[in-house]
CSV table of C-alpha atoms and ligand atoms in Angstrom, one decimal:
chain,number,residue,atom,x,y,z
A,1019,UNK,CA,53.6,32.3,135.6
A,1020,UNK,CA,56.1,32.9,132.9
A,1021,UNK,CA,54.7,34.7,129.9
A,1022,UNK,CA,55.8,34.1,126.4
A,1023,UNK,CA,57.9,37.1,125.3
A,1024,UNK,CA,56.0,39.1,122.7
A,1025,UNK,CA,57.3,39.8,119.2
A,1026,UNK,CA,57.3,43.6,118.9
A,1027,UNK,CA,57.3,45.5,115.6
A,1028,UNK,CA,58.0,49.2,115.9
A,1029,UNK,CA,56.3,51.0,113.0
A,1030,UNK,CA,57.8,54.3,112.0
A,1031,UNK,CA,56.2,56.5,109.2
A,1032,UNK,CA,58.8,58.6,107.4
A,1033,UNK,CA,58.3,61.4,105.0
A,1034,UNK,CA,61.3,63.4,103.8
A,1035,UNK,CA,63.3,62.5,106.9
A,1036,UNK,CA,66.8,62.1,105.5
A,1037,UNK,CA,68.1,64.5,108.1
A,1038,UNK,CA,66.7,62.7,111.2
A,1039,UNK,CA,66.7,59.1,110.1
A,1040,UNK,CA,70.4,58.4,110.4
A,1041,UNK,CA,70.3,59.7,114.0
A,1042,UNK,CA,67.0,58.3,115.2
A,1043,UNK,CA,67.4,54.8,113.6
A,1044,UNK,CA,70.3,54.2,116.0
A,1045,UNK,CA,68.2,55.3,118.9
A,1046,UNK,CA,65.4,52.9,117.9
A,1047,UNK,CA,67.9,50.0,117.4
A,1048,UNK,CA,69.5,50.6,120.8
A,1049,UNK,CA,66.0,50.5,122.4
A,1050,UNK,CA,65.1,47.3,120.6
A,1051,UNK,CA,68.4,45.7,121.6
A,1052,UNK,CA,67.9,46.8,125.2
A,1053,UNK,CA,64.4,45.4,125.3
A,1054,UNK,CA,65.6,42.1,123.9
A,1055,UNK,CA,68.5,42.0,126.2
A,1056,UNK,CA,66.2,42.7,129.2
A,1057,UNK,CA,64.1,39.8,128.2
A,1058,UNK,CA,61.1,42.0,127.6
A,1059,UNK,CA,60.5,41.1,124.0
A,1060,UNK,CA,61.3,38.3,121.6
A,1061,UNK,CA,64.5,38.5,119.5
A,1062,UNK,CA,62.3,38.2,116.4
A,1063,UNK,CA,61.1,41.8,117.0
A,1064,UNK,CA,61.8,44.3,114.2
A,1065,UNK,CA,61.8,48.0,113.4
A,1066,UNK,CA,59.6,48.6,110.3
A,1067,UNK,CA,60.0,51.9,108.5
A,1068,UNK,CA,57.2,53.0,106.2
A,1069,UNK,CA,58.4,55.4,103.6
A,1070,UNK,CA,55.5,57.6,102.7
A,1071,UNK,CA,56.5,58.5,99.1
A,1072,UNK,CA,59.4,60.7,100.2
A,1073,UNK,CA,61.0,63.0,97.7
A,1074,UNK,CA,64.5,63.0,99.2
A,1075,UNK,CA,66.8,60.0,100.1
A,1076,UNK,CA,64.7,58.6,102.9
A,1077,UNK,CA,64.0,55.3,101.0
A,1078,UNK,CA,67.7,54.9,100.1
A,1079,UNK,CA,68.6,55.3,103.8
A,1080,UNK,CA,66.0,52.7,104.8
A,1081,UNK,CA,67.3,50.3,102.2
A,1082,UNK,CA,70.8,50.8,103.4
A,1083,UNK,CA,69.8,50.3,107.1
A,1084,UNK,CA,68.0,47.1,106.3
A,1085,UNK,CA,70.9,45.8,104.3
A,1086,UNK,CA,73.3,46.5,107.2
A,1087,UNK,CA,71.1,45.2,110.0
A,1088,UNK,CA,68.4,42.5,109.9
A,1089,UNK,CA,66.4,44.2,112.6
A,1090,UNK,CA,65.5,47.0,110.2
A,1091,UNK,CA,62.8,46.4,107.6
A,1092,UNK,CA,61.1,48.9,105.3
A,1093,UNK,CA,58.1,49.2,103.0
A,1094,UNK,CA,57.5,52.0,100.6
A,1095,UNK,CA,54.2,53.5,99.6
A,1096,UNK,CA,53.8,54.2,95.9
A,1097,UNK,CA,53.3,57.9,96.6
A,1098,UNK,CA,52.8,60.3,99.5
A,1099,UNK,CA,49.5,59.5,101.2
A,1100,UNK,CA,49.9,61.2,104.5
A,1101,UNK,CA,50.9,60.1,108.0
A,1102,UNK,CA,47.7,58.3,108.9
A,1103,UNK,CA,47.8,56.1,105.8
A,1104,UNK,CA,51.4,55.4,106.3
A,1105,UNK,CA,50.8,54.2,109.9
A,1106,UNK,CA,47.9,52.1,108.7
A,1107,UNK,CA,50.0,50.5,105.9
A,1108,UNK,CA,52.6,49.5,108.5
A,1109,UNK,CA,50.1,48.1,110.9
A,1110,UNK,CA,48.3,46.0,108.2
A,1111,UNK,CA,51.6,44.8,106.8
A,1112,UNK,CA,52.8,43.4,110.2
A,1113,UNK,CA,49.5,42.2,111.7
A,1114,UNK,CA,50.3,38.5,111.2
A,1115,UNK,CA,54.0,38.7,112.0
A,1116,UNK,CA,53.9,40.1,115.5
A,1117,UNK,CA,52.2,40.1,118.9
A,1118,UNK,CA,52.4,43.8,119.5
A,1119,UNK,CA,53.2,47.0,117.6
A,1120,UNK,CA,54.3,50.4,118.7
A,1121,UNK,CA,53.8,53.2,116.3
A,1122,UNK,CA,56.1,56.2,116.7
A,1123,UNK,CA,57.2,59.2,114.7
A,1124,UNK,CA,60.7,59.1,113.3
A,1125,UNK,CA,61.8,62.6,114.4
A,1126,UNK,CA,62.8,61.7,118.0
A,1127,UNK,CA,60.2,63.9,119.6
A,1128,UNK,CA,58.5,61.0,121.4
A,1129,UNK,CA,60.4,59.6,124.3
A,1130,UNK,CA,61.4,56.0,123.3
A,1131,UNK,CA,61.9,55.1,126.9
A,1132,UNK,CA,58.2,55.2,127.3
A,1133,UNK,CA,58.2,51.9,125.4
A,1134,UNK,CA,59.2,50.0,128.5
A,1135,UNK,CA,56.1,51.2,130.3
A,1136,UNK,CA,54.0,50.4,127.3
A,1137,UNK,CA,55.2,46.8,127.2
A,1138,UNK,CA,54.8,46.5,130.9
A,1139,UNK,CA,51.2,47.6,130.6
A,1140,UNK,CA,50.7,45.1,127.8
A,1141,UNK,CA,52.0,42.3,129.9
A,1142,UNK,CA,49.6,43.5,132.6
A,1143,UNK,CA,46.7,42.8,130.2
A,1144,UNK,CA,46.2,46.0,128.3
A,1145,UNK,CA,45.9,45.6,124.5
A,1146,UNK,CA,45.9,49.3,123.7
A,1147,UNK,CA,48.4,51.7,125.4
A,1148,UNK,CA,48.2,55.3,124.5
A,1149,UNK,CA,51.3,57.5,124.8
A,1150,UNK,CA,50.2,60.8,126.2
A,1151,UNK,CA,52.5,63.8,126.4
A,1152,UNK,CA,52.4,65.4,129.8
A,1153,UNK,CA,53.7,68.8,128.8
A,1154,UNK,CA,53.9,71.2,125.9
A,1155,UNK,CA,56.7,73.3,127.2
A,1156,UNK,CA,58.8,72.6,124.1
A,1157,UNK,CA,56.0,73.9,121.9
A,1158,UNK,CA,55.6,77.5,120.9
A,1159,UNK,CA,52.5,79.3,122.4
A,1160,UNK,CA,50.8,79.1,119.1
A,1161,UNK,CA,51.4,75.4,118.5
A,1162,UNK,CA,50.3,74.7,122.1
A,1163,UNK,CA,47.1,76.8,121.7
A,1164,UNK,CA,46.2,75.3,118.3
A,1165,UNK,CA,47.0,71.7,119.3
A,1166,UNK,CA,45.1,71.7,122.5
A,1167,UNK,CA,42.2,73.5,120.7
A,1168,UNK,CA,42.3,70.6,118.2
A,1169,UNK,CA,41.6,68.0,120.8
A,1170,UNK,CA,39.0,70.1,122.6
A,1171,UNK,CA,37.2,70.7,119.3
A,1172,UNK,CA,37.3,67.0,118.4
A,1173,UNK,CA,35.8,66.0,121.8
A,1174,UNK,CA,33.2,68.7,121.6
A,1175,UNK,CA,32.2,67.5,118.2
A,1176,UNK,CA,31.7,64.0,119.5
A,1177,UNK,CA,34.9,62.3,118.4
A,1178,UNK,CA,36.1,60.2,121.3
A,1179,UNK,CA,39.9,60.7,121.5
A,1180,UNK,CA,42.5,60.9,124.2
A,1181,UNK,CA,43.6,64.4,125.1
A,1182,UNK,CA,47.2,65.1,124.0
A,1183,UNK,CA,47.7,61.6,122.5
A,1184,UNK,CA,49.1,61.6,119.0
A,1185,UNK,CA,50.0,58.4,117.2
A,1186,UNK,CA,52.5,57.0,119.7
A,1187,UNK,CA,50.7,53.9,120.9
A,1188,UNK,CA,51.0,50.2,121.5
A,1189,UNK,CA,48.5,47.9,119.9
A,1190,UNK,CA,48.2,44.1,120.2
A,1191,UNK,CA,47.8,42.1,117.0
A,1192,UNK,CA,44.3,41.3,118.1
A,1193,UNK,CA,43.4,45.0,118.1
A,1194,UNK,CA,45.0,45.5,114.7
A,1195,UNK,CA,43.0,42.6,113.2
A,1196,UNK,CA,39.8,44.3,114.6
A,1197,UNK,CA,41.0,47.6,113.2
A,1198,UNK,CA,41.4,45.9,109.8
A,1199,UNK,CA,37.7,45.3,109.8
A,1200,UNK,CA,37.1,49.1,109.7
A,1201,UNK,CA,37.0,49.5,106.0
A,1202,UNK,CA,36.8,53.3,105.8
A,1203,UNK,CA,39.0,55.2,103.4
A,1204,UNK,CA,39.1,58.4,105.4
A,1205,UNK,CA,41.3,57.3,108.3
A,1206,UNK,CA,41.8,59.1,111.6
A,1207,UNK,CA,43.4,56.5,113.8
A,1208,UNK,CA,43.2,58.6,117.0
A,1209,UNK,CA,39.5,58.5,116.8
A,1210,UNK,CA,39.2,54.9,115.4
A,1211,UNK,CA,41.3,53.1,118.0
A,1212,UNK,CA,39.0,54.0,120.9
A,1213,UNK,CA,36.1,52.7,118.8
A,1214,UNK,CA,37.8,49.3,118.5
A,1215,UNK,CA,37.7,48.9,122.2
A,1216,UNK,CA,39.7,46.3,124.3
A,1217,UNK,CA,41.3,47.1,127.6
A,1218,UNK,CA,43.4,50.2,127.3
A,1219,UNK,CA,45.5,52.5,129.4
A,1220,UNK,CA,47.6,55.6,129.0
A,1221,UNK,CA,51.2,56.2,129.9
A,1222,UNK,CA,52.7,59.7,130.1
A,1223,UNK,CA,55.9,61.0,128.6
A,1224,UNK,CA,57.7,64.2,127.9
A,1225,UNK,CA,57.8,65.3,124.3
A,1226,UNK,CA,61.0,66.9,123.1
A,1227,UNK,CA,61.7,69.1,120.1
A,1228,UNK,CA,62.3,67.6,116.7
A,1229,UNK,CA,66.0,66.4,116.4
A,1230,UNK,CA,66.3,67.8,112.9
A,1231,UNK,CA,64.2,68.7,109.9
A,1232,UNK,CA,60.9,70.4,109.9
A,1233,UNK,CA,57.4,69.6,111.0
A,1234,UNK,CA,55.0,68.4,108.2
A,1235,UNK,CA,52.0,69.6,110.2
A,1236,UNK,CA,51.6,73.3,109.7
A,1237,UNK,CA,48.4,74.9,110.8
A,1238,UNK,CA,46.7,74.3,107.5
A,1239,UNK,CA,47.3,70.5,107.6
A,1240,UNK,CA,46.3,70.4,111.2
A,1241,UNK,CA,43.0,72.1,110.4
A,1242,UNK,CA,42.4,69.7,107.6
A,1243,UNK,CA,43.2,66.7,109.9
A,1244,UNK,CA,40.6,68.1,112.4
A,1245,UNK,CA,37.9,68.5,109.7
A,1246,UNK,CA,38.7,65.0,108.4
A,1247,UNK,CA,38.6,63.6,111.9
A,1248,UNK,CA,35.3,65.2,112.8
A,1249,UNK,CA,33.5,64.5,109.5
A,1250,UNK,CA,34.6,60.9,109.3
A,1251,UNK,CA,33.7,60.1,112.9
A,1252,UNK,CA,30.9,62.3,114.0
A,1253,UNK,CA,27.6,63.6,112.6
A,1254,UNK,CA,27.3,66.3,115.2
A,1255,UNK,CA,27.9,69.2,112.8
A,1256,UNK,CA,24.8,68.0,110.8
A,1257,UNK,CA,22.8,67.9,114.0
A,1258,UNK,CA,24.0,71.4,114.8
A,1259,UNK,CA,22.7,72.5,111.4
A,1260,UNK,CA,19.3,71.1,112.3
A,1261,UNK,CA,19.4,73.1,115.6
A,1262,UNK,CA,20.5,76.2,113.7
A,1263,UNK,CA,17.6,75.6,111.3
A,1264,UNK,CA,15.2,75.6,114.2
A,1265,UNK,CA,16.6,78.8,115.6
A,1266,UNK,CA,16.6,80.6,112.3
A,1267,UNK,CA,13.0,79.4,111.6
A,1268,UNK,CA,11.9,80.7,115.0
A,1269,UNK,CA,13.6,84.1,114.3
A,1270,UNK,CA,12.0,84.1,110.8
A,1271,UNK,CA,8.6,83.5,112.3
A,1272,UNK,CA,9.1,86.5,114.6
A,1273,UNK,CA,10.2,88.5,111.6
A,1274,UNK,CA,7.1,87.5,109.6
A,1275,UNK,CA,4.9,88.5,112.5
A,1276,UNK,CA,6.6,91.8,112.8
A,1277,UNK,CA,6.2,92.5,109.1
A,1278,UNK,CA,2.5,91.6,109.1
A,1279,UNK,CA,1.9,93.8,112.1
A,1280,UNK,CA,3.9,96.6,110.5
A,1281,UNK,CA,1.8,96.2,107.3
A,1282,UNK,CA,-1.4,96.4,109.2
A,1283,UNK,CA,-0.2,99.5,111.0
A,1284,UNK,CA,0.8,101.0,107.6
A,1285,UNK,CA,4.5,101.3,108.4
A,1286,UNK,CA,5.9,99.4,105.5
A,1287,UNK,CA,7.8,102.0,103.5
A,1288,UNK,CA,11.0,102.0,105.4
A,1289,UNK,CA,12.7,98.6,105.8
A,1290,UNK,CA,15.4,98.4,103.2
A,1291,UNK,CA,18.1,97.9,105.8
A,1292,UNK,CA,16.3,95.1,107.6
A,1293,UNK,CA,15.5,93.3,104.3
A,1294,UNK,CA,19.1,93.5,103.2
A,1295,UNK,CA,20.4,92.3,106.6
A,1296,UNK,CA,18.0,89.4,106.6
A,1297,UNK,CA,18.9,88.4,103.0
A,1298,UNK,CA,22.6,88.5,103.7
A,1299,UNK,CA,22.2,86.6,107.0
A,1300,UNK,CA,20.1,83.8,105.5
A,1301,UNK,CA,22.3,83.6,102.4
A,1302,UNK,CA,25.4,83.2,104.6
A,1303,UNK,CA,23.8,80.6,106.9
A,1304,UNK,CA,22.5,78.6,104.0
A,1305,UNK,CA,25.8,78.5,102.2
A,1306,UNK,CA,27.6,77.6,105.4
A,1307,UNK,CA,25.2,74.7,106.1
A,1308,UNK,CA,25.4,73.5,102.5
A,1309,UNK,CA,29.2,73.5,102.8
A,1310,UNK,CA,29.1,71.3,105.9
A,1311,UNK,CA,26.6,68.9,104.3
A,1312,UNK,CA,28.8,69.0,101.2
A,1313,UNK,CA,31.8,67.9,103.3
A,1314,UNK,CA,29.8,64.8,104.3
A,1315,UNK,CA,28.7,64.1,100.8
A,1316,UNK,CA,32.3,64.4,99.7
A,1317,UNK,CA,33.2,61.8,102.3
A,1318,UNK,CA,30.4,59.5,101.1
A,1319,UNK,CA,31.7,59.9,97.5
A,1320,UNK,CA,35.2,58.9,98.5
A,1321,UNK,CA,34.0,56.0,100.6
A,1322,UNK,CA,31.8,54.6,97.8
A,1323,UNK,CA,34.8,54.5,95.5
A,1324,UNK,CA,36.5,52.3,98.0
A,1325,UNK,CA,39.9,53.0,96.6
A,1326,UNK,CA,42.9,51.3,98.3
A,1327,UNK,CA,44.0,53.0,101.4
A,1328,UNK,CA,47.6,52.4,100.6
A,1329,UNK,CA,49.7,50.9,97.9
A,1330,UNK,CA,53.0,49.3,98.8
A,1331,UNK,CA,55.4,49.5,95.8
A,1332,UNK,CA,58.5,48.2,97.4
A,1333,UNK,CA,59.8,46.2,100.3
A,1334,UNK,CA,63.3,45.6,101.7
A,1335,UNK,CA,62.4,41.9,102.2
A,1336,UNK,CA,60.8,39.1,100.4
A,1337,UNK,CA,57.1,39.1,101.4
A,1338,UNK,CA,56.5,35.5,100.7
A,1339,UNK,CA,59.0,34.3,103.3
A,1340,UNK,CA,57.7,33.3,106.7
A,1341,UNK,CA,60.5,34.7,108.8
A,1342,UNK,CA,61.9,38.1,108.0
B,947,UDP,N1,54.7,61.9,108.0
B,947,UDP,C1,54.3,61.0,107.0
B,947,UDP,N2,53.7,61.4,105.9
B,947,UDP,C2,53.3,62.8,105.8
B,947,UDP,C3,53.7,63.7,106.8
B,947,UDP,C4,54.4,63.2,107.9
B,947,UDP,O1,54.6,59.8,107.1
B,947,UDP,O2,52.7,63.1,104.8
B,947,UDP,C5,55.5,61.3,109.2
B,947,UDP,C6,56.8,62.1,109.5
B,947,UDP,O3,57.9,61.6,108.8
B,947,UDP,C7,56.9,61.9,111.0
B,947,UDP,C8,55.4,61.8,111.5
B,947,UDP,O4,54.7,61.5,110.3
B,947,UDP,O5,57.5,60.6,111.3
B,947,UDP,C9,54.9,63.1,112.1
B,947,UDP,O6,55.2,64.2,111.3
B,947,UDP,P1,55.8,65.5,111.9
B,947,UDP,O7,56.9,65.2,112.9
B,947,UDP,O8,56.2,66.4,110.8
B,947,UDP,O9,54.6,66.2,112.7
B,947,UDP,P2,54.5,66.9,114.1
B,947,UDP,O10,55.3,66.1,115.1
B,947,UDP,O11,55.1,68.2,113.9
B,947,UDP,O12,53.1,67.0,114.4
B,948,MG,MG1,57.1,65.5,114.9
């Protein structure tokens, strides 16, 4: 059976990437040409850059690339909204223009040759193909430790996500349309895509070091992403508070019994230290629990506002045209 060649859109979020873009854009174009030449994908396939409100010349570079070569397209977010929103903006933009998308970072860390296997897997019937890095030898010990801890924490907290898979993945347009039904404002794609379902598989690749420029994910941002991922996809922390509440109540009950017995036995003069400890302990636990609950209330607050998840301020092409 001869299958129709799929139209592929490669979606690439870019934030302050003027140093890498001139290098990696060539790599992406070569890959696209090679895939077209090998009859794997349709010649209407494109490379779509999403400028995430960069403060350097990234958008000028994207505009120049698209002027020079029609395979390049670009959209620009009205301001910096973060990696996840940029990827989502790209996916939503192209959902009706293509059969498949591959999202990939623009820094050359993810092996673009893995795209061949991803497309192969799609042609075999998978609609979601996760790119999973098979080693972290290029990472520092600290990055490896924190990044792997990140995935373990997420899974432990009940967020289903693929270990060591970042946002390098193939999605069919059917999956993107289903993903579009998820209306949440707090987006954590790694946890949302498994929820969408469809037949999926993983392919493994070696992740290299950044070609140039610096990572935008320092520990602080990674921690924020983990908290966001957990609180937008799992209520386990709230359940843990309930368990903690039970444990503390039990301990308090024992404490009450102890004080009543002490009172009856007439030994109630001393006890300043134990009272202070108990006060501090309970105060700490209560504040911590309030904080966790507050995090969820904050999420509800943001969700009820239903603000737009991305705002596209500029395009390198005319949106109203059928073929771009
Ligand atoms: N990125 C983005 N918006 C941001 C931060 C990052 O679009 O606010 C893009 C960035 O340009 C890159 C990808 O997201 O293509 C991953 O970022 P980075 O390489 O800095 O993260 P790391 O690979 O170190 O985790
Ligand atoms: Mg990177």
